PDB file of C-alpha atoms in Angstrom:
ATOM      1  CA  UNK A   1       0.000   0.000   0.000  1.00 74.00           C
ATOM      2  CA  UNK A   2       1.428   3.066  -1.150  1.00 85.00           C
ATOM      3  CA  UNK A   3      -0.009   6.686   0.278  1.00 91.00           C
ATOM      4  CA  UNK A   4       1.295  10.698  -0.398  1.00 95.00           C
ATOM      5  CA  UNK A   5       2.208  12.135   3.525  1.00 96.00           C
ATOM      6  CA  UNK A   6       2.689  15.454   4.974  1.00 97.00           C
ATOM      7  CA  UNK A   7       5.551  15.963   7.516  1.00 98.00           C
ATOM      8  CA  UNK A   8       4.016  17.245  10.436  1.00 98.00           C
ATOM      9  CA  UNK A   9       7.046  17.851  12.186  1.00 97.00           C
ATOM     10  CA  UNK A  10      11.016  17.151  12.293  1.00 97.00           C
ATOM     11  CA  UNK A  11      12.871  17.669  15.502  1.00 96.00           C
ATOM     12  CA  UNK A  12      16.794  17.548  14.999  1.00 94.00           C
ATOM     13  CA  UNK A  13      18.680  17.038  17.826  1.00 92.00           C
ATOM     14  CA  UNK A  14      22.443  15.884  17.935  1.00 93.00           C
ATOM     15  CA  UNK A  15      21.713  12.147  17.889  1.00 94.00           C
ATOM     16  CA  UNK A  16      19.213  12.143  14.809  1.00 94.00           C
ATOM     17  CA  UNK A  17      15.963  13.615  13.791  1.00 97.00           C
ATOM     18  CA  UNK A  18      12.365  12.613  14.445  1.00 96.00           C
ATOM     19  CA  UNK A  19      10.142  13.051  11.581  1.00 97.00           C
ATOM     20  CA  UNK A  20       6.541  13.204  12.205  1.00 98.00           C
ATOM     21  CA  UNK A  21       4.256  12.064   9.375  1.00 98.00           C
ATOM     22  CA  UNK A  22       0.169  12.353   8.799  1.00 97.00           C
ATOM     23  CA  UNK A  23      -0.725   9.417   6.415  1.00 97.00           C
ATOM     24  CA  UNK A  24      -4.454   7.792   5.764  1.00 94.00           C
ATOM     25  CA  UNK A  25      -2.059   4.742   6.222  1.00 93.00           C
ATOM     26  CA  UNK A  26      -1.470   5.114   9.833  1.00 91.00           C
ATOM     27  CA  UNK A  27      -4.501   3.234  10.631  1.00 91.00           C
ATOM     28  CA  UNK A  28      -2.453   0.181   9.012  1.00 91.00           C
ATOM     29  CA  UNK A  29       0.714   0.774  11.477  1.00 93.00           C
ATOM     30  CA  UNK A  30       2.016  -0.389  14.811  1.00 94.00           C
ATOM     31  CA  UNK A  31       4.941   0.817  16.484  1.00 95.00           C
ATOM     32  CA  UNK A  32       8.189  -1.254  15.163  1.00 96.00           C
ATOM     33  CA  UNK A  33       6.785  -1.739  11.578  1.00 94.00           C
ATOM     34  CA  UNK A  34       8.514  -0.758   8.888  1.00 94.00           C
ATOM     35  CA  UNK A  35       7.386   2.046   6.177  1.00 95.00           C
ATOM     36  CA  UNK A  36       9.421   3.851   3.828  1.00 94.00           C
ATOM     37  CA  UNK A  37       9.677   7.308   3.561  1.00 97.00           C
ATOM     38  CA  UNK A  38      10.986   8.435  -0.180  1.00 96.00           C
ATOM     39  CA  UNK A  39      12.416   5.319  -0.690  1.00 94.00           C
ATOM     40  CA  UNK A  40      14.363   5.158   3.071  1.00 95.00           C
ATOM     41  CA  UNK A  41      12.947   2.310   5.091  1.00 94.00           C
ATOM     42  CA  UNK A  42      12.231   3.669   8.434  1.00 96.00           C
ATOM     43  CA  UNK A  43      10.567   2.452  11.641  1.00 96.00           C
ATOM     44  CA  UNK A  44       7.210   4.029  12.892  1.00 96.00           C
ATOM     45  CA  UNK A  45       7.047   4.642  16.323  1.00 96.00           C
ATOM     46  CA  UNK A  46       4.032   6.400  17.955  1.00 94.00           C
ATOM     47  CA  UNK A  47       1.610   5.686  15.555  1.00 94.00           C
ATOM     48  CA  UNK A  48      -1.735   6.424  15.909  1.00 94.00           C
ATOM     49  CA  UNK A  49      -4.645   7.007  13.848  1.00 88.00           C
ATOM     50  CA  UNK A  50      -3.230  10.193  12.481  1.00 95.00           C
ATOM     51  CA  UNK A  51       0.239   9.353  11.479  1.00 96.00           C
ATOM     52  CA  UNK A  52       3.315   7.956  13.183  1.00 97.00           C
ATOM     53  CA  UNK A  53       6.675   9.157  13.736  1.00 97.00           C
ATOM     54  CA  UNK A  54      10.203   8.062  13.013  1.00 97.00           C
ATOM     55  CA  UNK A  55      13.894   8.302  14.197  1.00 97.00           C
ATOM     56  CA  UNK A  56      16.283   9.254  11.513  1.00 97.00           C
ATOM     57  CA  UNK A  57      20.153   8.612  12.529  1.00 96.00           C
ATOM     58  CA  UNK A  58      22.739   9.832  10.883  1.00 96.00           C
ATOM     59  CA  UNK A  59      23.690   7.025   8.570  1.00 93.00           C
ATOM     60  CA  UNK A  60      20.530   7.908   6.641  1.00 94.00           C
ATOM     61  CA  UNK A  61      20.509  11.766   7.073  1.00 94.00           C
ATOM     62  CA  UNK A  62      24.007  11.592   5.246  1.00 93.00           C
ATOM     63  CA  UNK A  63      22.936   9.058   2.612  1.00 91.00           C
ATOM     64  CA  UNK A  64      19.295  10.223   1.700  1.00 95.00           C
ATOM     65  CA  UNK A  65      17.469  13.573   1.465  1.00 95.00           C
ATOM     66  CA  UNK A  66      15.608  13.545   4.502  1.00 95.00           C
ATOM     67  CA  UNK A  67      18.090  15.714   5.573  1.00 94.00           C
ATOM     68  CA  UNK A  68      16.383  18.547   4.198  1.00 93.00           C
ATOM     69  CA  UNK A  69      12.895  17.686   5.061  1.00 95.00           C
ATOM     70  CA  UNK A  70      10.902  20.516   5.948  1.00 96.00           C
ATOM     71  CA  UNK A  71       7.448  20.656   7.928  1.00 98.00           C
ATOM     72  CA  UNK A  72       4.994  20.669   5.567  1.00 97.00           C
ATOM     73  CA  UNK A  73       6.868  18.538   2.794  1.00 97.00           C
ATOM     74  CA  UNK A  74       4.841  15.664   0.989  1.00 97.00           C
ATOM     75  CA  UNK A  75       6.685  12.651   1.055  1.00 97.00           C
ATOM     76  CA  UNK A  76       6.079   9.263  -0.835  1.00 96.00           C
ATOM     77  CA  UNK A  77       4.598   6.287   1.699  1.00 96.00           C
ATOM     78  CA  UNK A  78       5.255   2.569   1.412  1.00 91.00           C
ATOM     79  CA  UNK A  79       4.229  -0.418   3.394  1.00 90.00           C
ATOM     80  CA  UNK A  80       6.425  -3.004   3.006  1.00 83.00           C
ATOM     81  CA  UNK A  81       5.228  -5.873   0.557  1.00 76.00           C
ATOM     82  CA  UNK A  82       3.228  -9.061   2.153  1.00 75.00           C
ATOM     83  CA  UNK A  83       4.634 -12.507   1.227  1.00 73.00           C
ATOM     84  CA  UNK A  84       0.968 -13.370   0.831  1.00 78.00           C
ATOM     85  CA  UNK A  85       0.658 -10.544  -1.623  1.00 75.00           C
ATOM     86  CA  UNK A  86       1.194 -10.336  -5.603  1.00 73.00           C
ATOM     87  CA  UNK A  87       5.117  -8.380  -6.452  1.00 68.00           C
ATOM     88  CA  UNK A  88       3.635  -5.602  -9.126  1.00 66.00           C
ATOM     89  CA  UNK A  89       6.679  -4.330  -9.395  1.00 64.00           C
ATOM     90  CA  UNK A  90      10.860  -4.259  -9.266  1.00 65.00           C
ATOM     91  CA  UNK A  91      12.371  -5.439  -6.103  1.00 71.00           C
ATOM     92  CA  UNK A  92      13.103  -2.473  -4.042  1.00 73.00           C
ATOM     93  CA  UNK A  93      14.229  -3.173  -0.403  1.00 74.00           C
ATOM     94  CA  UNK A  94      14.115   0.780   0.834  1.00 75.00           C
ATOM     95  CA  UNK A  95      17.920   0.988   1.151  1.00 82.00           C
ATOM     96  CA  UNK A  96      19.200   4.166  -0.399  1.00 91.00           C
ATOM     97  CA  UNK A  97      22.051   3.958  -1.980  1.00 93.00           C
ATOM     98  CA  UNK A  98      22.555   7.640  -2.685  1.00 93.00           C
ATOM     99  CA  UNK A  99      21.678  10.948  -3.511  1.00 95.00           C
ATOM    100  CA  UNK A 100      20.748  12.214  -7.380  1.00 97.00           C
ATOM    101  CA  UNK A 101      19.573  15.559  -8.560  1.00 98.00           C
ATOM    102  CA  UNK A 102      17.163  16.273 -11.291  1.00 98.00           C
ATOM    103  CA  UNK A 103      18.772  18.056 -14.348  1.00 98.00           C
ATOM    104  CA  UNK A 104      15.419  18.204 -16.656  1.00 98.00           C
ATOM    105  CA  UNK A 105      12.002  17.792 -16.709  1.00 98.00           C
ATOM    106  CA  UNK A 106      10.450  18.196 -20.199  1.00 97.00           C
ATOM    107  CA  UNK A 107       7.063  17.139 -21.011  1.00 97.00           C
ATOM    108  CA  UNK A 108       6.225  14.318 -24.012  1.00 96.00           C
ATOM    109  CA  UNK A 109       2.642  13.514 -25.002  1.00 96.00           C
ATOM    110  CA  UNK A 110       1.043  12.565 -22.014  1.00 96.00           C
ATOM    111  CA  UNK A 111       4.446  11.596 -20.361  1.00 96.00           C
ATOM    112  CA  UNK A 112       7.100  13.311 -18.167  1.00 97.00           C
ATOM    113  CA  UNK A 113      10.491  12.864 -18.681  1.00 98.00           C
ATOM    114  CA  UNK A 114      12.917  13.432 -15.947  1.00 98.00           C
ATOM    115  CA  UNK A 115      16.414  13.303 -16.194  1.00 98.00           C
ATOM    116  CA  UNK A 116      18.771  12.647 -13.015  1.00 98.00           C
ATOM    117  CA  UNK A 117      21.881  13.106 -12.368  1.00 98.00           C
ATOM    118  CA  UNK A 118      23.982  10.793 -10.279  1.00 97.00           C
ATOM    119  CA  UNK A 119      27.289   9.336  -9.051  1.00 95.00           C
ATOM    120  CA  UNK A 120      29.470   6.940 -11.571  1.00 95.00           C
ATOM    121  CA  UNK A 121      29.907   4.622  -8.893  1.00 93.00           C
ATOM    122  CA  UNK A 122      25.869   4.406  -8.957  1.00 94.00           C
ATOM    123  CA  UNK A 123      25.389   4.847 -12.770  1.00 96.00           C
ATOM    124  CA  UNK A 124      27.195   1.721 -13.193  1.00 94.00           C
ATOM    125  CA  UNK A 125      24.300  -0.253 -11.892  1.00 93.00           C
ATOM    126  CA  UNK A 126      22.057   1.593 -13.849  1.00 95.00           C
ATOM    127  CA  UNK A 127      20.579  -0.247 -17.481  1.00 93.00           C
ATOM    128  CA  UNK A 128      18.815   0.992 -20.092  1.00 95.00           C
ATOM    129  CA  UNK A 129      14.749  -0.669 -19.633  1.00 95.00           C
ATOM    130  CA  UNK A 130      16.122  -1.648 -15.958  1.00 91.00           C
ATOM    131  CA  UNK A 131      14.686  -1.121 -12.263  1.00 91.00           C
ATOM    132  CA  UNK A 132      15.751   1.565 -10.160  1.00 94.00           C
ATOM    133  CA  UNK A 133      13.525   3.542  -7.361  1.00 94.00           C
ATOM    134  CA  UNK A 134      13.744   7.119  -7.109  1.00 96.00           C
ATOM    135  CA  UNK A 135      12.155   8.490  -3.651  1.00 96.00           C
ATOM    136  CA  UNK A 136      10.857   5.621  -3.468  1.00 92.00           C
ATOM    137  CA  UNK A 137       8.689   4.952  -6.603  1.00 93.00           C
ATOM    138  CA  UNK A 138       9.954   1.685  -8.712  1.00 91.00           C
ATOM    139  CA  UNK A 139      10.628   2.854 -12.436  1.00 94.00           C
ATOM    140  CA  UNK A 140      11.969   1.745 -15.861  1.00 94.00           C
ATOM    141  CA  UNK A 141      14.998   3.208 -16.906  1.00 96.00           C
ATOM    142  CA  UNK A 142      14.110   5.062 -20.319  1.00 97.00           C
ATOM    143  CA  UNK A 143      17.852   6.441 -20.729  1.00 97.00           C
ATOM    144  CA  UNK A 144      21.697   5.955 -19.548  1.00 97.00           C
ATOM    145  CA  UNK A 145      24.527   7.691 -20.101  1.00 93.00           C
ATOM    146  CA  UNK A 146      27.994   8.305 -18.462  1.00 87.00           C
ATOM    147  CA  UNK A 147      26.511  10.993 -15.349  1.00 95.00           C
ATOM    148  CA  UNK A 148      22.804  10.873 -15.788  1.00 98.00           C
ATOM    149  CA  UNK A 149      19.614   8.686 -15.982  1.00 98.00           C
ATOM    150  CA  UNK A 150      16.319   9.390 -17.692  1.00 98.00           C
ATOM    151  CA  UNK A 151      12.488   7.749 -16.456  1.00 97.00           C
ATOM    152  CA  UNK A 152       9.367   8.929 -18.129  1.00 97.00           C
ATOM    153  CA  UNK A 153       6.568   8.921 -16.082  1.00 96.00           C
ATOM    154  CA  UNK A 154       2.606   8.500 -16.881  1.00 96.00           C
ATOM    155  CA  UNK A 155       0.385  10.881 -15.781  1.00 96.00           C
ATOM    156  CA  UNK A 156      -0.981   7.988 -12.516  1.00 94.00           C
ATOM    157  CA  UNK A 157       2.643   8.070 -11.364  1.00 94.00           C
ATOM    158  CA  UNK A 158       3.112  11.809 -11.628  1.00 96.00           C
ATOM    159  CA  UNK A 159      -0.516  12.306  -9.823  1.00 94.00           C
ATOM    160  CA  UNK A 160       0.690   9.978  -7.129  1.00 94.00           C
ATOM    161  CA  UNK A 161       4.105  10.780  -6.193  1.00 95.00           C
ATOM    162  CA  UNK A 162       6.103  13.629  -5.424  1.00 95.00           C
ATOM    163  CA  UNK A 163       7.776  12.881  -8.726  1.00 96.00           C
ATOM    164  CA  UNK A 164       4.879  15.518 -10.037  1.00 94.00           C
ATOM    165  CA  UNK A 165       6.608  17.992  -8.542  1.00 94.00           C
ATOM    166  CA  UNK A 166      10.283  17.340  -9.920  1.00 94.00           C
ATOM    167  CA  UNK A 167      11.934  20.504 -10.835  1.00 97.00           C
ATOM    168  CA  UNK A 168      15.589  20.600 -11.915  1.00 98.00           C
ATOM    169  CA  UNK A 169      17.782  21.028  -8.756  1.00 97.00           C
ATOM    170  CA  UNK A 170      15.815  18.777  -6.742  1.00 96.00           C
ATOM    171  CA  UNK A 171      17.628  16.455  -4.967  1.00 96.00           C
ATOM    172  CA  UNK A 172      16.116  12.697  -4.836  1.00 97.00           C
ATOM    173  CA  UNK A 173      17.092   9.586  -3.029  1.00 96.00           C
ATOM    174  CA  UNK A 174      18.072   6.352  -5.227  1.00 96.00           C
ATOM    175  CA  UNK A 175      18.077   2.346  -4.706  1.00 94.00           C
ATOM    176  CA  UNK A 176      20.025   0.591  -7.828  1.00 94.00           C
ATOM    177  CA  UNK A 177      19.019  -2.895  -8.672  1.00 87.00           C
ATOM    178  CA  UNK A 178      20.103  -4.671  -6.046  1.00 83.00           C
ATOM    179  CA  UNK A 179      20.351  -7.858  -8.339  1.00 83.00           C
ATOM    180  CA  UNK A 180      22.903  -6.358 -10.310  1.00 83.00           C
ATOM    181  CA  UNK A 181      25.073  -5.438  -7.282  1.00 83.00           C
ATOM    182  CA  UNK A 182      24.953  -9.248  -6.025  1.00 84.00           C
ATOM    183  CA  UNK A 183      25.879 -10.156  -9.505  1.00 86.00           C
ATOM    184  CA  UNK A 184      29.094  -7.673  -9.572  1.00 84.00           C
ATOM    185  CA  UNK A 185      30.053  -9.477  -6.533  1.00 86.00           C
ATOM    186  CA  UNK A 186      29.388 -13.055  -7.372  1.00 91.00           C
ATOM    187  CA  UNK A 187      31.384 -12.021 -10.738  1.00 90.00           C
ATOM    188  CA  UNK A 188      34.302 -10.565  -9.222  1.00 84.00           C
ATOM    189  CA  UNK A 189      34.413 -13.190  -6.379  1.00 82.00           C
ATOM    190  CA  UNK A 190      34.896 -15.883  -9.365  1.00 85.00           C
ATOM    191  CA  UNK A 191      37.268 -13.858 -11.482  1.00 85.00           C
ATOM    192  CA  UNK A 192      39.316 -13.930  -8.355  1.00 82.00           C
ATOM    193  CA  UNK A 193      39.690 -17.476  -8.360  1.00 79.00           C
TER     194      UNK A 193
END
């Protein structure tokens, strides 16, 4: 299940951040499950009917853009997936592995196309019609080349997701296949042989 939130609140102190989130999810949460928040799997903790809140440490603060979260900010929602329930998607796990800006946004037919910008050491996970989640939302890889990624998004995705709101500049978290980075190990362990 899948939901847009508001962050109610974020107190910083000098051992993390709390974030406090309204969600019509929170209904559907006890304290110690786990929801993502743009793509960053987190841990609710005082959830009640209204929302829930979660501690942020500073692993993910440096890794992931909830270090600029603001009160007020709409962020994308996950529950994790049930084992009794159909996969409708890529396998995303809610592990960021780093931060990418958008460079362009330009509109075709009834699509969006955004362009991101990220890290080599990322990109090289990254395949042309391949998985990767940005805040969160599983896409298709449209485009790849040496420092920047493409996804064109339908209008349900774009109606959804914060990814509506993508202007150039913004910064967004990203998960790379994580098949592809077992397979780079598995490959290099048996070249090393």
């Amino acid at each position: 299940m899948a939901d847009l939130g508001t962050v109610a609140a974020v107190d910083a102190a000098d051992d993390g951040v709390r974030l406090r989130v309204t969600t019509a999810l929170a209904g559907d949460l006890r304290d110690g499950d786990s929801i993502a928040v743009n793509g960053v799997c987190l841990t609710a903790v005082g959830a009640d009917g209204e929302g829930f809140g979660a501690d942020v440490m500073h692993e993910t603060l440096r890794r992931s853009s909830l270090a600029e979260v603001a009160p007020g900010a709409r962020v994308n929602l996950e529950l994790p997936l049930r084992a009794d329930e159909r996969l409708g998607g890529h396998v995303v796990q809610g592990h960021v592995d780093g931060l990418g800006a958008v460079r362009a946004v330009r509109e075709e037919g009834f699509a969006r196309v955004v362009t991101i910008a990220a890290d080599p050491a990322l990109l090289r996970y990254v395949v042309e019609k391949g998985s990767i989640a940005v805040d969160g939302v599983s896409l298709t890889v449209a485009a790849v080349d040496g420092d920047a990624f493409s996804v064109s998004l339908i209008p349900e995705t774009l109606e959804r997701t914060t990814l509506g709101d993508a202007a150039p500049g913004t910064p967004v978290n990203l998960e790379v296949d994580v098949l592809a980075k077992y397979v780079e190990k598995l490959v290099a362990h048996a070249n090393a042989r």
